[in-house]
Short mmCIF file of C-alpha atoms and ligand atoms in Angstrom, two decimals:
data_model
loop_
_atom_site.label_atom_id
_atom_site.label_comp_id
_atom_site.label_asym_id
_atom_site.label_seq_id
_atom_site.Cartn_x
_atom_site.Cartn_y
_atom_site.Cartn_z
CA MET A 1 -145.13 -120.36 -109.45
CA SER A 2 -146.41 -121.91 -106.28
CA ILE A 3 -149.77 -120.81 -104.69
CA GLU A 4 -147.71 -119.28 -101.88
CA GLN A 5 -145.76 -117.13 -104.28
CA ARG A 6 -148.84 -116.11 -106.17
CA ALA A 7 -150.44 -115.18 -102.97
CA GLN A 8 -147.38 -113.09 -102.07
CA ALA A 9 -147.61 -111.39 -105.53
CA VAL A 10 -151.38 -110.60 -104.92
CA ARG A 11 -150.48 -109.27 -101.46
CA ARG A 12 -147.95 -106.96 -103.07
CA ARG A 13 -150.53 -105.73 -105.53
CA ILE A 14 -152.92 -104.98 -102.68
CA GLU A 15 -150.17 -103.00 -100.90
CA ALA A 16 -149.16 -101.14 -104.07
CA ALA A 17 -152.80 -100.03 -104.38
CA GLY A 18 -152.71 -98.61 -100.81
CA GLY A 19 -154.12 -101.51 -98.93
CA ASP A 20 -152.65 -103.34 -95.91
CA ASP A 21 -152.85 -106.70 -94.45
CA ARG A 22 -156.26 -105.93 -92.97
CA VAL A 23 -157.56 -106.45 -96.57
CA GLN A 24 -158.87 -109.97 -96.51
CA LEU A 25 -157.79 -112.19 -99.31
CA ILE A 26 -160.40 -114.79 -100.40
CA GLY A 27 -159.23 -117.49 -102.66
CA VAL A 28 -161.89 -118.25 -105.31
CA THR A 29 -161.69 -122.03 -105.84
CA LYS A 30 -164.85 -122.43 -107.96
CA GLY A 31 -164.09 -124.76 -110.88
CA PHE A 32 -161.28 -126.51 -109.01
CA GLY A 33 -161.31 -129.66 -106.89
CA PRO A 34 -160.72 -130.10 -103.17
CA GLU A 35 -156.90 -130.61 -103.85
CA VAL A 36 -156.60 -127.01 -104.77
CA VAL A 37 -158.22 -126.00 -101.54
CA ARG A 38 -155.80 -128.24 -99.65
CA SER A 39 -152.78 -126.74 -101.36
CA ALA A 40 -154.02 -123.22 -100.66
CA LEU A 41 -154.57 -124.14 -97.05
CA ASP A 42 -150.98 -125.30 -96.95
CA ALA A 43 -149.96 -122.00 -98.45
CA GLY A 44 -151.66 -120.08 -95.61
CA ILE A 45 -154.96 -119.05 -97.28
CA VAL A 46 -157.89 -119.62 -94.96
CA ASP A 47 -160.79 -117.95 -96.76
CA PHE A 48 -162.25 -119.47 -99.82
CA GLY A 49 -165.01 -118.35 -102.16
CA GLU A 50 -167.41 -120.58 -104.09
CA SER A 51 -170.08 -119.95 -106.66
CA TYR A 52 -171.78 -123.11 -107.60
CA ALA A 53 -173.85 -124.77 -104.85
CA GLN A 54 -173.51 -128.42 -105.81
CA GLU A 55 -169.79 -128.22 -106.57
CA PHE A 56 -169.26 -126.29 -103.33
CA VAL A 57 -171.06 -128.73 -101.07
CA ALA A 58 -169.06 -131.73 -102.48
CA LYS A 59 -165.84 -129.86 -102.06
CA ALA A 60 -166.58 -128.71 -98.55
CA VAL A 61 -167.53 -132.24 -97.46
CA ALA A 62 -164.29 -133.65 -99.01
CA VAL A 63 -162.01 -131.15 -97.36
CA SER A 64 -163.78 -131.46 -93.99
CA GLU A 65 -163.14 -135.21 -94.12
CA ASP A 66 -159.41 -134.48 -94.09
CA GLY A 67 -159.76 -133.53 -90.30
CA GLY A 68 -157.03 -131.21 -89.16
CA GLN A 69 -157.60 -128.32 -86.95
CA SER A 70 -157.62 -125.36 -89.35
CA GLY A 71 -160.22 -125.83 -91.96
CA PRO A 72 -161.28 -123.32 -94.54
CA THR A 73 -163.68 -120.52 -93.94
CA TRP A 74 -166.24 -120.62 -96.80
CA HIS A 75 -167.72 -117.57 -98.45
CA PHE A 76 -170.57 -117.98 -100.94
CA ILE A 77 -170.04 -115.36 -103.73
CA GLY A 78 -172.17 -116.58 -106.63
CA ARG A 79 -175.67 -115.97 -107.81
CA LEU A 80 -177.87 -117.96 -105.63
CA GLN A 81 -181.24 -119.64 -106.19
CA ARG A 82 -183.40 -120.01 -103.14
CA ASN A 83 -183.66 -123.84 -103.55
CA LYS A 84 -179.89 -124.07 -103.02
CA VAL A 85 -179.79 -122.23 -99.74
CA ARG A 86 -180.63 -125.13 -97.54
CA SER A 87 -177.87 -127.40 -98.85
CA ILE A 88 -175.09 -124.89 -98.50
CA ALA A 89 -176.24 -123.22 -95.28
CA PRO A 90 -174.23 -125.55 -93.03
CA TRP A 91 -170.97 -124.56 -94.70
CA VAL A 92 -171.26 -120.85 -95.43
CA SER A 93 -169.50 -118.34 -93.02
CA LEU A 94 -170.32 -115.25 -95.01
CA TRP A 95 -173.07 -114.82 -97.82
CA HIS A 96 -171.79 -112.27 -100.25
CA SER A 97 -174.58 -112.29 -102.84
CA VAL A 98 -177.85 -111.36 -100.96
CA ASP A 99 -179.56 -109.22 -103.46
CA ARG A 100 -183.33 -109.71 -102.77
CA GLU A 101 -185.77 -110.10 -99.97
CA ARG A 102 -186.96 -113.54 -100.87
CA LEU A 103 -183.39 -114.81 -100.79
CA ALA A 104 -182.78 -113.16 -97.43
CA ILE A 105 -185.90 -114.86 -96.06
CA GLU A 106 -184.70 -118.21 -97.20
CA ILE A 107 -181.27 -117.71 -95.66
CA ALA A 108 -182.73 -116.53 -92.33
CA LYS A 109 -184.92 -119.67 -92.33
CA HIS A 110 -181.99 -122.03 -92.87
CA ALA A 111 -179.16 -120.23 -91.26
CA GLY A 112 -180.66 -118.08 -88.54
CA SER A 113 -178.52 -115.13 -87.66
CA ALA A 114 -176.06 -115.59 -90.52
CA ALA A 115 -173.58 -113.02 -91.51
CA VAL A 116 -174.32 -111.50 -94.93
CA LEU A 117 -173.36 -108.90 -97.41
CA VAL A 118 -175.84 -107.18 -99.64
CA GLN A 119 -174.67 -107.37 -103.23
CA VAL A 120 -175.18 -104.03 -105.16
CA ASP A 121 -175.63 -103.87 -108.90
CA ALA A 122 -173.27 -101.00 -109.04
CA THR A 123 -172.50 -101.07 -112.89
CA ALA A 124 -176.22 -101.36 -113.87
CA GLU A 125 -175.67 -104.93 -115.23
CA PRO A 126 -178.58 -106.88 -113.79
CA ALA A 127 -177.31 -110.21 -115.33
CA LYS A 128 -174.55 -110.19 -112.78
CA GLY A 129 -177.02 -110.04 -109.87
CA GLY A 130 -177.08 -107.40 -107.23
CA CYS A 131 -179.66 -105.15 -105.85
CA PRO A 132 -180.19 -101.72 -107.52
CA PRO A 133 -178.39 -99.06 -105.52
CA ALA A 134 -181.61 -97.31 -104.56
CA GLU A 135 -182.97 -100.48 -103.05
CA VAL A 136 -179.97 -101.38 -101.00
CA ALA A 137 -180.92 -99.44 -97.79
CA PRO A 138 -184.37 -100.98 -97.52
CA LEU A 139 -182.84 -104.50 -98.19
CA VAL A 140 -180.27 -103.92 -95.52
CA LYS A 141 -183.06 -102.98 -93.07
CA ARG A 142 -185.09 -106.00 -94.00
CA CYS A 143 -182.23 -108.32 -93.61
CA SER A 144 -181.68 -107.00 -90.07
CA GLU A 145 -185.36 -107.34 -89.28
CA LEU A 146 -185.07 -111.05 -90.35
CA GLY A 147 -182.24 -111.56 -87.81
CA LEU A 148 -179.36 -111.62 -90.38
CA VAL A 149 -176.23 -109.74 -89.47
CA VAL A 150 -175.41 -107.33 -92.38
CA ARG A 151 -171.68 -106.90 -92.40
CA GLY A 152 -171.33 -104.92 -95.59
CA LEU A 153 -171.73 -104.67 -99.23
CA MET A 154 -170.45 -106.67 -102.22
CA ALA A 155 -170.02 -105.27 -105.77
CA MET A 156 -168.49 -106.45 -109.04
CA GLY A 157 -166.70 -104.20 -111.54
CA HIS A 158 -167.48 -103.89 -115.13
CA ALA A 159 -165.95 -106.56 -117.31
CA ASP A 160 -164.25 -104.25 -119.78
CA ASP A 161 -164.72 -100.64 -118.68
CA PRO A 162 -162.11 -99.54 -116.00
CA ASP A 163 -163.79 -96.16 -115.50
CA ARG A 164 -167.12 -97.71 -114.82
CA THR A 165 -165.44 -100.22 -112.57
CA SER A 166 -163.72 -97.45 -110.45
CA GLU A 167 -167.01 -95.50 -110.25
CA ALA A 168 -168.92 -98.66 -109.12
CA PHE A 169 -166.40 -99.33 -106.35
CA ALA A 170 -166.33 -95.75 -105.23
CA SER A 171 -170.07 -95.47 -105.10
CA THR A 172 -170.41 -98.79 -103.31
CA ASN A 173 -167.83 -97.68 -100.75
CA GLU A 174 -169.85 -94.44 -100.13
CA LEU A 175 -172.98 -96.33 -99.74
CA ALA A 176 -171.36 -98.64 -97.23
CA ASP A 177 -170.17 -95.59 -95.28
CA ARG A 178 -173.63 -93.99 -95.38
CA LEU A 179 -175.19 -97.20 -94.08
CA GLY A 180 -172.49 -97.64 -91.41
CA LEU A 181 -171.40 -100.98 -92.83
CA VAL A 182 -167.79 -102.12 -92.33
CA GLU A 183 -167.06 -104.65 -94.99
CA ARG A 184 -166.83 -103.94 -98.75
CA SER A 185 -166.21 -107.10 -100.81
CA MET A 186 -164.82 -105.68 -103.99
CA GLY A 187 -162.10 -106.63 -106.41
CA MET A 188 -161.10 -109.74 -108.32
CA SER A 189 -157.90 -110.78 -110.20
CA GLY A 190 -158.36 -108.11 -112.90
CA ASP A 191 -159.51 -105.12 -110.88
CA LEU A 192 -158.27 -105.52 -107.35
CA GLU A 193 -156.17 -102.35 -107.52
CA ALA A 194 -159.14 -100.24 -108.38
CA ALA A 195 -161.09 -101.89 -105.57
CA VAL A 196 -158.46 -101.48 -102.92
CA ALA A 197 -157.98 -97.88 -103.92
CA ALA A 198 -161.72 -97.35 -103.33
CA GLY A 199 -161.61 -98.88 -99.96
CA SER A 200 -162.15 -102.66 -100.38
CA THR A 201 -161.87 -104.74 -97.24
CA MET A 202 -162.06 -108.15 -98.97
CA VAL A 203 -160.87 -109.14 -102.42
CA ARG A 204 -162.16 -112.32 -104.10
CA VAL A 205 -159.24 -113.63 -106.22
CA GLY A 206 -159.38 -116.79 -108.33
CA THR A 207 -157.20 -116.72 -111.51
CA ALA A 208 -154.32 -114.74 -109.96
CA LEU A 209 -153.90 -117.44 -107.33
CA PHE A 210 -154.87 -120.66 -109.04
CA GLY A 211 -154.39 -120.00 -112.83
CA PRO A 212 -157.13 -120.26 -115.41
CA ARG A 213 -160.19 -122.27 -114.28
CA PRO A 214 -160.77 -125.68 -115.98
CA PRO A 215 -163.82 -125.59 -118.21
CA ARG A 216 -167.01 -126.37 -116.32
CA ALA A 217 -168.49 -129.79 -116.61
CA GLU A 218 -171.93 -130.12 -117.98
CA VAL A 219 -173.58 -130.37 -114.65
CA LYS A 220 -176.60 -128.35 -113.40
CA HIS A 221 -176.21 -126.13 -110.44
C1 PLP B 301 -165.12 -116.12 -110.24
C2 PLP B 301 -165.41 -114.92 -109.35
C3 PLP B 301 -164.34 -114.19 -108.80
C4 PLP B 301 -162.86 -114.49 -109.07
O1 PLP B 301 -162.60 -114.08 -110.32
P1 PLP B 301 -161.07 -114.01 -110.86
O2 PLP B 301 -161.09 -113.12 -112.10
O3 PLP B 301 -160.72 -115.51 -111.25
O4 PLP B 301 -160.15 -113.54 -109.78
C5 PLP B 301 -164.68 -113.17 -107.84
N1 PLP B 301 -165.97 -112.89 -107.53
C6 PLP B 301 -166.95 -113.51 -108.12
C7 PLP B 301 -168.33 -113.08 -107.70
C8 PLP B 301 -166.75 -114.53 -108.98
O5 PLP B 301 -167.77 -115.21 -109.50
#
């Protein structure tokens, strides 16, 4: 199947779950090279998600050197160390994984009034990153004070518990409502239906568009 056909299949899944074409489809290209981004651009995908700073910058540079008028819009979706912020800042359009004040300060320092999402640890799995739900409101406020533009919340589902995943998406959606935030970045290849049903506005899809990721090289990020 071509990327275009896979993207259509993902769109159909979104629709079947009650979403429409306002649900933004972010193609997650982590683990793949610039050629996959190029093919996806040709297939009409414009938003791309990346998780590893070094790999991301190399890829963004390579794709930008192609020229052309419609380049990718990059989303940083992975866990982020403060010392990586500066190198990726020129490329990132939306930061999905802001989960602590010190990271927000670093982003504000290098990317001024950047658009961000606050990542919520909605399944109580701190290893995945995310801010505990009770600390989200103060972090949103702090981000705004720093000059960042908080567009919404991001959450991940539980790896193997569909009930906890649905609860996590529903509670994140409610929290975004309560805080008056528009965007909800929720849903990946395996749980996008649950996310869309709970009100997701952007799904981050890798495997369902590009197939299994190649094993990661032994590089430090
Ligand atoms: C890798 C990743 C995805 C995409 O996962 P798939 O299961 O391949 O769709 C989405 N969101 C985040 C934060 C990721 O790290």
